[in-house]
Amino acid sequence: MTETLQARPDRRPLVAVLDYGIGNLRSAERALEHCGADARLTNDPGLIAAADSVVLPGVGNFGACMRSLHAAGLADLAVGAAGDGRPFLGICVGMQMLFGMSEEAPSEPGLGIIPGAIRWIPAGVKRPQMQWNQLSIGDAHRGDPMFAGLGSSPWLYFVHSLHGVPEDPADIAATVEYGSTLNAAFRRGSVFATQFHPEKSAAAGLQLLTNFVGVSRLVNTDG
Amino acid sequence: MRVARVIPCLDVTNGRVVKGVNFVGLRDAGDPVELAARYDAEGADELVFLDITASSDGRETMVEMVAHVADQVFIPFTVGGGIRSVDDARRMLRAGADKVSVNTAAFERPELITEIATEFGNQCVVCAIDGRRRTNGEPGWEVFLHGGRTPTGTDAVEWSIRAVALGAGEILLTSMDRDGTRQGFDNELTRAVTDAVTVPVIASGGVGSLQDLADGITIGGADAVLAASIFHFGEHTIAEAKAVISAAGINVRTNEN
């Protein structure tokens, strides 16, 4: 069986931004709209199932976000979407929730989509890292379509006190230097996830989201 | 790598930017969206919008302004002025602000910091502190409220430590002695607070030259520097500011990749 992927550049792909009621989730929706998506901040299972791609945003505390995600009935849907081959993007705490656990809330299991743990940024630097920082994209990930047009060391905006440490180092797509080397972006199958906030990272962030909208436009014509 | 942030501050009343912002070539110098986009294009790292009306009838206008900015400008921004409750904070964050700044209301009811931090995370609570050097011969700086009009007797360093313990993720520190003087930051005040707290500190009040910005970081130890007039009046661009800061040996975000 052959899979055919066909680009339809005229189409605004439907991007479901999972809405579980916390803080500023609208920024991701607005930035994706700006980048050419039909983005919907939603908790509607039907809409999420119909979407071309799915985004899991998040800010604040890992445990509070996980509880809200479960309360909104979206945890299983997120796991399903991350495993069904559609492009999936996790942002900040939305990225962290893809891991198995976090030292910030050890009693609250994560979604377990990326095997590994969220660990505190090693002591000796201010926490949170609340600043722009320059990515180092891993050699094996330079060709990832999510990094297209971004240059060799783009500036992105970070707000975090913990970072992801995957069991498989091959999942690490990019790192950043902040006292030590921190993992800043991840790729595992159809899942891409960023510790930084592309929706708040000016032109570089919008380029990355445009890339995500672009891969969301590739539709599997074998259905 | 530690990277300093340069943050223009915009005063807003009834949804309009005031205080004589004077950019060449703007269609509407009071339009917050147009100004924010301009600062984004110049390389500003964040923006602060300060609601100087802070009256209840102006509140909905401010929420609308925040939504308009968030629709079109994709860098982090903070909204301050008149945030007195978790509901006030929620409205601003839902409209698209990334952080809220609290000042007098947090001093009068410190649990406000904890309440906002618990619901939305420490990273979105900025505690703004206005400090004035004591004049009675005692050392230190006193916290003033209501835009610098009301003395509290409380030590500014002690209040900053307490605010962080309550959940503030950042301190916006303004020297009331220097504010509006163009004599540079009170770097001793900034240093006293940066040495005392573990969260980022934004220095504010008194910038008259680009070297003042660099000094706030190298001497004061600030993580970010905030200024209004030197940017608004077109005296200097953000890029010029970053060139001077960079020449002082400090990392800043540039437009080059």
Short mmCIF file of C-alpha atoms in Angstrom, two decimals:
data_model
loop_
_atom_site.label_atom_id
_atom_site.label_comp_id
_atom_site.label_asym_id
_atom_site.label_seq_id
_atom_site.Cartn_x
_atom_site.Cartn_y
_atom_site.Cartn_z
CA MET A 1 0.00 0.00 0.00
CA THR A 2 1.37 3.38 -0.96
CA GLU A 3 0.64 6.54 0.94
CA THR A 4 0.29 9.63 -1.17
CA LEU A 5 0.77 13.00 0.39
CA GLN A 6 -0.54 15.89 -1.58
CA ALA A 7 0.00 19.54 -0.82
CA ARG A 8 -2.95 21.86 -1.20
CA PRO A 9 -1.46 25.30 -0.63
CA ASP A 10 -4.79 27.06 -1.09
CA ARG A 11 -6.35 25.39 1.90
CA ARG A 12 -6.46 26.73 5.48
CA PRO A 13 -5.90 23.52 7.44
CA LEU A 14 -8.09 22.93 10.46
CA VAL A 15 -5.86 23.04 13.55
CA ALA A 16 -7.44 22.04 16.86
CA VAL A 17 -5.86 23.89 19.80
CA LEU A 18 -6.85 21.92 22.88
CA ASP A 19 -8.78 24.15 25.31
CA TYR A 20 -8.66 23.02 28.92
CA GLY A 21 -9.43 26.37 30.46
CA ILE A 22 -6.12 27.58 31.82
CA GLY A 23 -4.45 31.01 31.41
CA ASN A 24 -3.49 32.40 28.05
CA LEU A 25 -4.23 29.63 25.54
CA ARG A 26 -5.60 32.04 22.96
CA SER A 27 -2.14 33.26 21.91
CA ALA A 28 -1.37 29.96 20.19
CA GLU A 29 -4.71 30.03 18.35
CA ARG A 30 -4.19 33.61 17.18
CA ALA A 31 -0.62 33.02 16.04
CA LEU A 32 -1.67 29.92 14.06
CA GLU A 33 -4.48 31.93 12.42
CA HIS A 34 -1.90 34.57 11.53
CA CYS A 35 0.21 31.81 9.93
CA GLY A 36 -2.58 30.56 7.67
CA ALA A 37 -4.48 28.03 9.76
CA ASP A 38 -8.16 27.72 10.51
CA ALA A 39 -7.28 27.41 14.20
CA ARG A 40 -9.94 26.54 16.77
CA LEU A 41 -9.47 26.67 20.51
CA THR A 42 -11.72 23.73 21.36
CA ASN A 43 -12.59 20.85 23.68
CA ASP A 44 -15.09 19.34 21.21
CA PRO A 45 -14.11 15.69 20.48
CA GLY A 46 -15.75 15.82 17.04
CA LEU A 47 -13.81 18.88 15.99
CA ILE A 48 -10.58 17.46 17.38
CA ALA A 49 -11.16 14.22 15.44
CA ALA A 50 -11.85 16.17 12.24
CA ALA A 51 -8.80 18.44 12.55
CA ASP A 52 -5.83 18.14 10.23
CA SER A 53 -3.49 18.65 13.16
CA VAL A 54 -3.57 19.16 16.91
CA VAL A 55 -1.79 21.62 19.24
CA LEU A 56 -1.42 21.17 22.99
CA PRO A 57 -0.44 24.50 24.57
CA GLY A 58 0.18 25.10 28.26
CA VAL A 59 1.50 27.50 30.88
CA GLY A 60 1.92 27.37 34.63
CA ASN A 61 2.21 24.33 36.87
CA PHE A 62 2.53 20.79 35.42
CA GLY A 63 0.21 19.22 38.00
CA ALA A 64 -2.45 21.91 37.62
CA CYS A 65 -2.32 21.59 33.81
CA MET A 66 -2.59 17.78 33.93
CA ARG A 67 -5.59 17.97 36.28
CA SER A 68 -7.27 20.55 34.04
CA LEU A 69 -6.55 18.43 30.96
CA HIS A 70 -8.18 15.40 32.60
CA ALA A 71 -11.11 17.49 33.90
CA ALA A 72 -11.75 18.74 30.37
CA GLY A 73 -11.77 15.14 29.12
CA LEU A 74 -8.88 15.85 26.77
CA ALA A 75 -6.07 13.63 28.10
CA ASP A 76 -7.09 10.50 26.17
CA LEU A 77 -7.90 12.55 23.08
CA ALA A 78 -4.42 14.10 23.21
CA VAL A 79 -2.80 10.66 23.48
CA GLY A 80 -4.92 9.44 20.57
CA ALA A 81 -4.11 12.42 18.37
CA ALA A 82 -0.38 12.14 19.10
CA GLY A 83 -0.46 8.49 18.04
CA ASP A 84 -2.59 8.61 14.90
CA GLY A 85 -0.03 10.18 12.57
CA ARG A 86 -1.52 13.66 12.32
CA PRO A 87 0.95 16.50 12.95
CA PHE A 88 0.95 17.24 16.67
CA LEU A 89 2.61 20.20 18.39
CA GLY A 90 3.17 20.55 22.15
CA ILE A 91 4.15 23.98 23.51
CA CYS A 92 5.84 24.70 26.88
CA VAL A 93 3.86 22.91 29.61
CA GLY A 94 1.93 21.34 26.72
CA MET A 95 5.28 19.87 25.66
CA GLN A 96 6.11 18.83 29.22
CA MET A 97 2.79 16.97 29.60
CA LEU A 98 3.83 14.68 26.70
CA PHE A 99 6.46 13.13 28.99
CA GLY A 100 5.88 10.44 31.59
CA MET A 101 6.34 12.55 34.70
CA SER A 102 7.61 15.86 36.04
CA GLU A 103 9.68 16.67 39.12
CA GLU A 104 7.37 19.68 39.53
CA ALA A 105 4.42 17.41 40.40
CA PRO A 106 5.75 13.85 40.85
CA SER A 107 2.39 12.46 41.93
CA GLU A 108 0.65 13.57 38.70
CA PRO A 109 1.54 11.25 35.78
CA GLY A 110 2.09 12.80 32.36
CA LEU A 111 0.69 11.50 29.07
CA GLY A 112 3.70 9.25 28.39
CA ILE A 113 3.88 10.01 24.67
CA ILE A 114 7.61 10.83 24.85
CA PRO A 115 9.30 8.35 27.22
CA GLY A 116 11.28 10.30 29.81
CA ALA A 117 10.92 12.87 32.56
CA ILE A 118 10.68 16.62 33.10
CA ARG A 119 13.53 17.71 35.39
CA TRP A 120 14.43 20.96 37.18
CA ILE A 121 16.93 23.19 35.42
CA PRO A 122 20.20 22.48 37.30
CA ALA A 123 20.88 24.98 40.12
CA GLY A 124 23.24 27.91 39.68
CA VAL A 125 21.09 29.96 37.31
CA LYS A 126 17.93 32.01 37.82
CA ARG A 127 14.73 30.00 37.58
CA PRO A 128 12.60 30.48 35.62
CA GLN A 129 14.68 31.05 32.54
CA MET A 130 12.57 33.99 31.36
CA GLN A 131 14.31 35.33 28.28
CA TRP A 132 15.09 34.84 24.62
CA ASN A 133 17.75 32.28 23.85
CA GLN A 134 19.46 30.84 20.78
CA LEU A 135 18.66 27.30 19.62
CA SER A 136 21.21 24.74 18.57
CA ILE A 137 19.48 22.39 16.17
CA GLY A 138 20.76 18.82 16.30
CA ASP A 139 22.61 17.57 13.22
CA ALA A 140 20.08 14.80 12.61
CA HIS A 141 17.20 17.31 12.82
CA ARG A 142 18.42 20.10 10.53
CA GLY A 143 16.21 18.77 7.77
CA ASP A 144 13.09 18.61 9.94
CA PRO A 145 10.38 20.56 8.09
CA MET A 146 9.57 22.35 11.38
CA PHE A 147 12.96 24.09 11.22
CA ALA A 148 12.67 25.16 7.58
CA GLY A 149 13.70 28.77 6.99
CA LEU A 150 14.89 29.29 10.56
CA GLY A 151 18.62 29.70 10.05
CA SER A 152 21.26 27.89 12.07
CA SER A 153 20.67 29.44 15.51
CA PRO A 154 17.30 31.20 15.76
CA TRP A 155 16.21 33.22 18.81
CA LEU A 156 13.12 31.94 20.66
CA TYR A 157 11.35 33.03 23.84
CA PHE A 158 11.53 30.79 26.93
CA VAL A 159 9.71 30.82 30.28
CA HIS A 160 10.44 27.64 32.24
CA SER A 161 12.03 26.19 35.36
CA LEU A 162 12.15 22.58 34.17
CA HIS A 163 13.08 20.84 30.91
CA GLY A 164 12.49 17.51 29.23
CA VAL A 165 14.99 14.65 29.47
CA PRO A 166 13.87 11.86 27.10
CA GLU A 167 14.99 8.26 27.52
CA ASP A 168 16.00 8.20 23.86
CA PRO A 169 18.43 11.06 23.06
CA ALA A 170 17.34 10.78 19.43
CA ASP A 171 14.09 12.49 20.47
CA ILE A 172 16.02 15.72 21.19
CA ALA A 173 15.67 18.01 18.17
CA ALA A 174 17.29 21.17 19.59
CA THR A 175 19.06 22.43 22.71
CA VAL A 176 19.83 25.75 24.33
CA GLU A 177 22.62 26.88 26.69
CA TYR A 178 21.48 28.20 30.07
CA GLY A 179 24.09 27.39 32.70
CA SER A 180 24.03 23.88 31.26
CA THR A 181 22.69 22.38 28.05
CA LEU A 182 18.88 22.23 28.21
CA ASN A 183 16.64 20.36 25.80
CA ALA A 184 14.48 22.85 23.92
CA ALA A 185 12.66 20.92 21.19
CA PHE A 186 11.69 17.31 20.56
CA ARG A 187 10.67 15.17 17.60
CA ARG A 188 9.13 11.70 17.97
CA GLY A 189 7.23 10.44 14.96
CA SER A 190 4.49 12.89 14.06
CA VAL A 191 4.92 14.71 17.39
CA PHE A 192 6.94 17.92 17.59
CA ALA A 193 7.26 19.74 20.88
CA THR A 194 8.93 22.92 22.05
CA GLN A 195 9.93 24.18 25.48
CA PHE A 196 9.95 27.71 24.05
CA HIS A 197 6.88 29.70 22.99
CA PRO A 198 6.77 29.97 19.17
CA GLU A 199 3.57 32.02 19.48
CA LYS A 200 5.56 34.65 21.41
CA SER A 201 8.83 34.50 19.50
CA ALA A 202 8.30 37.18 16.86
CA ALA A 203 9.36 36.32 13.29
CA ALA A 204 11.28 33.12 14.16
CA GLY A 205 8.33 31.73 16.10
CA LEU A 206 5.88 32.60 13.34
CA GLN A 207 8.15 30.84 10.82
CA LEU A 208 8.02 27.68 12.92
CA LEU A 209 4.22 27.88 13.19
CA THR A 210 3.98 28.54 9.45
CA ASN A 211 5.99 25.33 8.99
CA PHE A 212 3.50 23.50 11.21
CA VAL A 213 0.57 24.87 9.23
CA GLY A 214 2.42 23.74 6.10
CA VAL A 215 2.75 20.13 7.26
CA SER A 216 -0.88 20.25 8.41
CA ARG A 217 -1.79 21.03 4.82
CA LEU A 218 -0.35 17.75 3.60
CA VAL A 219 -3.33 15.45 3.46
CA ASN A 220 -3.28 11.70 3.17
CA THR A 221 -5.32 11.16 0.02
CA ASP A 222 -5.64 7.44 0.73
CA GLY A 223 -7.82 8.49 3.69
CA MET B 1 23.70 31.92 28.23
CA ARG B 2 22.08 34.82 30.04
CA VAL B 3 20.41 37.23 27.63
CA ALA B 4 19.24 40.67 28.79
CA ARG B 5 15.84 41.95 27.67
CA VAL B 6 15.00 45.46 26.48
CA ILE B 7 11.41 46.44 27.26
CA PRO B 8 9.64 49.60 26.11
CA CYS B 9 6.84 50.71 28.44
CA LEU B 10 3.66 52.25 27.03
CA ASP B 11 1.24 54.26 29.17
CA VAL B 12 -2.38 53.73 28.15
CA THR B 13 -5.56 55.57 28.98
CA ASN B 14 -8.95 54.66 27.51
CA GLY B 15 -7.27 52.27 25.10
CA ARG B 16 -4.90 54.91 23.72
CA VAL B 17 -1.16 55.26 24.23
CA VAL B 18 -0.38 58.62 25.82
CA LYS B 19 2.64 60.59 27.02
CA GLY B 20 3.74 62.04 23.75
CA VAL B 21 4.87 59.01 21.84
CA ASN B 22 6.40 60.51 18.77
CA PHE B 23 7.45 58.02 16.12
CA VAL B 24 8.07 59.25 12.64
CA GLY B 25 5.78 57.73 10.07
CA LEU B 26 3.04 56.36 12.29
CA ARG B 27 -0.44 56.84 10.96
CA ASP B 28 -1.80 57.04 14.48
CA ALA B 29 0.72 57.66 17.27
CA GLY B 30 -1.77 56.68 19.93
CA ASP B 31 -2.69 53.30 18.47
CA PRO B 32 -1.32 50.60 20.79
CA VAL B 33 -1.38 47.93 18.09
CA GLU B 34 0.60 50.02 15.62
CA LEU B 35 3.14 51.00 18.29
CA ALA B 36 3.50 47.45 19.55
CA ALA B 37 4.07 46.19 16.00
CA ARG B 38 6.67 48.91 15.46
CA TYR B 39 8.56 47.94 18.62
CA ASP B 40 8.34 44.26 17.65
CA ALA B 41 9.84 45.04 14.24
CA GLU B 42 12.63 47.05 15.93
CA GLY B 43 13.52 44.04 18.09
CA ALA B 44 11.89 44.82 21.46
CA ASP B 45 12.04 41.68 23.60
CA GLU B 46 8.81 42.32 25.50
CA LEU B 47 6.33 45.13 26.03
CA VAL B 48 4.69 46.57 29.12
CA PHE B 49 1.32 48.32 28.89
CA LEU B 50 0.50 50.39 31.94
CA ASP B 51 -3.14 51.44 32.34
CA ILE B 52 -2.78 54.86 33.94
CA THR B 53 -6.51 55.51 34.13
CA ALA B 54 -7.16 52.36 36.11
CA SER B 55 -10.76 53.44 36.60
CA SER B 56 -13.49 50.84 36.53
CA ASP B 57 -15.13 52.23 33.37
CA GLY B 58 -11.80 52.16 31.56
CA ARG B 59 -11.29 48.48 32.36
CA GLU B 60 -13.31 46.99 29.48
CA THR B 61 -11.53 49.31 27.05
CA MET B 62 -8.22 47.96 28.33
CA VAL B 63 -9.37 44.36 27.84
CA GLU B 64 -10.32 45.17 24.24
CA MET B 65 -6.95 46.83 23.66
CA VAL B 66 -5.15 43.75 25.02
CA ALA B 67 -7.14 41.52 22.64
CA HIS B 68 -6.31 43.72 19.65
CA VAL B 69 -2.60 43.71 20.51
CA ALA B 70 -2.60 39.94 21.04
CA ASP B 71 -4.24 39.42 17.64
CA GLN B 72 -1.39 41.03 15.79
CA VAL B 73 1.77 41.21 17.88
CA PHE B 74 3.59 38.01 18.74
CA ILE B 75 6.05 38.94 21.47
CA PRO B 76 5.36 38.64 25.22
CA PHE B 77 3.60 41.52 26.91
CA THR B 78 2.64 42.51 30.44
CA VAL B 79 -0.40 44.53 31.49
CA GLY B 80 -0.37 46.55 34.68
CA GLY B 81 -2.44 49.19 36.41
CA GLY B 82 -5.61 48.49 38.32
CA ILE B 83 -5.22 44.69 38.64
CA ARG B 84 -6.91 44.19 42.02
CA SER B 85 -8.31 40.67 41.89
CA VAL B 86 -7.89 37.25 40.31
CA ASP B 87 -10.85 38.15 38.07
CA ASP B 88 -9.01 41.26 36.83
CA ALA B 89 -5.94 39.12 36.10
CA ARG B 90 -8.00 36.42 34.39
CA ARG B 91 -9.65 38.93 32.04
CA MET B 92 -6.29 40.31 30.93
CA LEU B 93 -4.70 36.86 30.50
CA ARG B 94 -7.70 35.45 28.63
CA ALA B 95 -7.63 38.49 26.35
CA GLY B 96 -4.04 37.58 25.46
CA ALA B 97 -1.68 39.20 27.97
CA ASP B 98 1.19 36.95 29.05
CA LYS B 99 1.73 38.52 32.46
CA VAL B 100 -0.02 40.92 34.78
CA SER B 101 1.76 43.39 36.98
CA VAL B 102 0.44 44.17 40.45
CA ASN B 103 1.55 47.02 42.69
CA THR B 104 -0.57 48.86 45.28
CA ALA B 105 -3.29 46.18 45.44
CA ALA B 106 -0.68 43.50 46.14
CA PHE B 107 0.97 45.53 48.86
CA GLU B 108 -2.38 46.18 50.54
CA ARG B 109 -3.47 42.53 50.17
CA PRO B 110 -0.39 40.35 49.57
CA GLU B 111 -2.48 37.18 49.11
CA LEU B 112 -3.42 38.59 45.70
CA ILE B 113 0.03 37.52 44.44
CA THR B 114 -0.50 33.97 45.70
CA GLU B 115 -4.03 33.80 44.31
CA ILE B 116 -2.96 34.78 40.79
CA ALA B 117 0.16 32.59 40.92
CA THR B 118 -1.82 29.57 42.09
CA GLU B 119 -4.34 29.86 39.27
CA PHE B 120 -2.07 30.90 36.40
CA GLY B 121 1.51 30.18 37.50
CA ASN B 122 4.26 32.30 39.05
CA GLN B 123 5.61 33.19 35.62
CA CYS B 124 2.67 35.47 34.89
CA VAL B 125 2.76 37.52 38.11
CA VAL B 126 5.03 40.56 38.02
CA CYS B 127 5.27 42.46 41.31
CA ALA B 128 5.89 46.14 40.58
CA ILE B 129 7.70 47.93 43.40
CA ASP B 130 8.26 51.68 43.56
CA GLY B 131 11.18 52.45 45.89
CA ARG B 132 12.46 55.75 47.22
CA ARG B 133 15.76 56.20 49.04
CA ARG B 134 15.17 56.99 52.72
CA THR B 135 15.91 60.61 53.54
CA ASN B 136 15.93 60.44 57.33
CA GLY B 137 19.54 59.31 57.47
CA GLU B 138 18.67 55.62 57.57
CA PRO B 139 19.97 53.31 54.86
CA GLY B 140 17.76 51.60 52.31
CA TRP B 141 14.71 52.33 50.19
CA GLU B 142 11.07 52.69 51.19
CA VAL B 143 8.13 51.26 49.24
CA PHE B 144 5.73 53.92 47.92
CA LEU B 145 2.21 53.24 46.64
CA HIS B 146 -0.26 54.97 44.31
CA GLY B 147 2.37 55.90 41.73
CA GLY B 148 4.82 57.18 44.30
CA ARG B 149 2.48 59.34 46.39
CA THR B 150 1.93 57.19 49.47
CA PRO B 151 4.79 56.15 51.78
CA THR B 152 4.49 52.78 53.52
CA GLY B 153 7.47 52.66 55.89
CA THR B 154 8.28 49.20 54.45
CA ASP B 155 11.73 48.38 53.11
CA ALA B 156 11.73 47.75 49.35
CA VAL B 157 14.21 44.84 49.53
CA GLU B 158 12.17 43.15 52.28
CA TRP B 159 8.96 43.56 50.26
CA SER B 160 10.60 42.13 47.13
CA ILE B 161 11.75 39.04 49.09
CA ARG B 162 8.25 38.60 50.50
CA ALA B 163 6.59 39.09 47.10
CA VAL B 164 8.74 36.32 45.61
CA ALA B 165 7.93 34.03 48.53
CA LEU B 166 4.24 34.72 47.89
CA GLY B 167 4.62 33.65 44.25
CA ALA B 168 5.80 36.61 42.17
CA GLY B 169 7.78 35.37 39.17
CA GLU B 170 9.44 38.67 38.37
CA ILE B 171 10.06 42.07 40.01
CA LEU B 172 9.55 45.34 38.13
CA LEU B 173 11.61 47.74 40.22
CA THR B 174 11.23 51.50 39.76
CA SER B 175 13.32 54.14 41.49
CA MET B 176 10.99 57.00 42.37
CA ASP B 177 14.03 59.21 42.95
CA ARG B 178 15.21 58.70 39.39
CA ASP B 179 11.90 58.30 37.52
CA GLY B 180 11.62 61.14 35.00
CA THR B 181 15.06 62.61 35.82
CA ARG B 182 17.05 61.02 32.96
CA GLN B 183 19.96 60.54 35.38
CA GLY B 184 20.10 56.77 34.98
CA PHE B 185 18.76 53.90 37.10
CA ASP B 186 19.38 53.82 40.84
CA ASN B 187 21.80 50.92 40.36
CA GLU B 188 22.36 50.49 44.10
CA LEU B 189 18.64 49.84 44.55
CA THR B 190 18.62 47.41 41.62
CA ARG B 191 21.67 45.60 42.98
CA ALA B 192 20.17 45.34 46.47
CA VAL B 193 17.07 43.63 45.05
CA THR B 194 18.81 41.41 42.47
CA ASP B 195 21.12 40.16 45.22
CA ALA B 196 18.13 39.40 47.46
CA VAL B 197 15.76 37.52 45.14
CA THR B 198 16.04 34.50 42.85
CA VAL B 199 13.62 35.67 40.15
CA PRO B 200 14.35 38.05 37.25
CA VAL B 201 14.41 41.80 38.04
CA ILE B 202 13.44 44.51 35.55
CA ALA B 203 15.13 47.86 36.28
CA SER B 204 13.04 50.97 35.66
CA GLY B 205 13.09 54.70 36.25
CA GLY B 206 15.56 57.33 35.13
CA VAL B 207 16.95 56.22 31.77
CA GLY B 208 18.43 59.20 29.91
CA SER B 209 21.03 57.50 27.72
CA LEU B 210 21.72 54.12 26.19
CA GLN B 211 24.70 53.68 28.52
CA ASP B 212 22.23 53.90 31.43
CA LEU B 213 20.59 50.73 30.08
CA ALA B 214 23.91 48.88 29.97
CA ASP B 215 24.81 50.10 33.47
CA GLY B 216 21.52 48.80 34.85
CA ILE B 217 22.63 45.32 33.80
CA THR B 218 26.38 45.43 34.48
CA ILE B 219 26.26 47.50 37.70
CA GLY B 220 22.71 46.92 38.90
CA GLY B 221 22.59 43.27 37.91
CA ALA B 222 19.18 43.62 36.24
CA ASP B 223 17.89 40.86 33.97
CA ALA B 224 15.89 43.31 31.89
CA VAL B 225 15.74 47.07 31.42
CA LEU B 226 12.60 49.11 30.90
CA ALA B 227 12.41 52.57 29.40
CA ALA B 228 9.80 54.85 27.93
CA SER B 229 10.82 58.29 26.76
CA ILE B 230 14.15 57.53 25.09
CA PHE B 231 12.35 55.14 22.76
CA HIS B 232 9.02 56.91 22.36
CA PHE B 233 10.45 60.24 21.31
CA GLY B 234 12.46 58.61 18.56
CA GLU B 235 15.76 59.55 20.22
CA HIS B 236 16.99 55.98 20.03
CA THR B 237 15.88 52.74 18.45
CA ILE B 238 15.81 49.39 20.22
CA ALA B 239 18.59 48.25 17.89
CA GLU B 240 20.80 51.15 19.01
CA ALA B 241 20.10 50.26 22.63
CA LYS B 242 21.08 46.66 22.02
CA ALA B 243 24.29 47.67 20.25
CA VAL B 244 25.38 49.65 23.32
CA ILE B 245 24.38 46.86 25.72
CA SER B 246 26.19 44.31 23.57
CA ALA B 247 29.32 46.49 23.50
CA ALA B 248 29.30 46.32 27.32
CA GLY B 249 29.76 42.55 27.00
CA ILE B 250 26.15 41.52 27.62
CA ASN B 251 24.24 39.03 25.45
CA VAL B 252 21.17 40.42 23.68
CA ARG B 253 18.89 39.05 21.00
CA THR B 254 19.76 40.39 17.60
CA ASN B 255 17.98 40.05 14.31
CA GLU B 256 20.76 37.90 12.90
CA ASN B 257 20.34 34.18 13.16
#
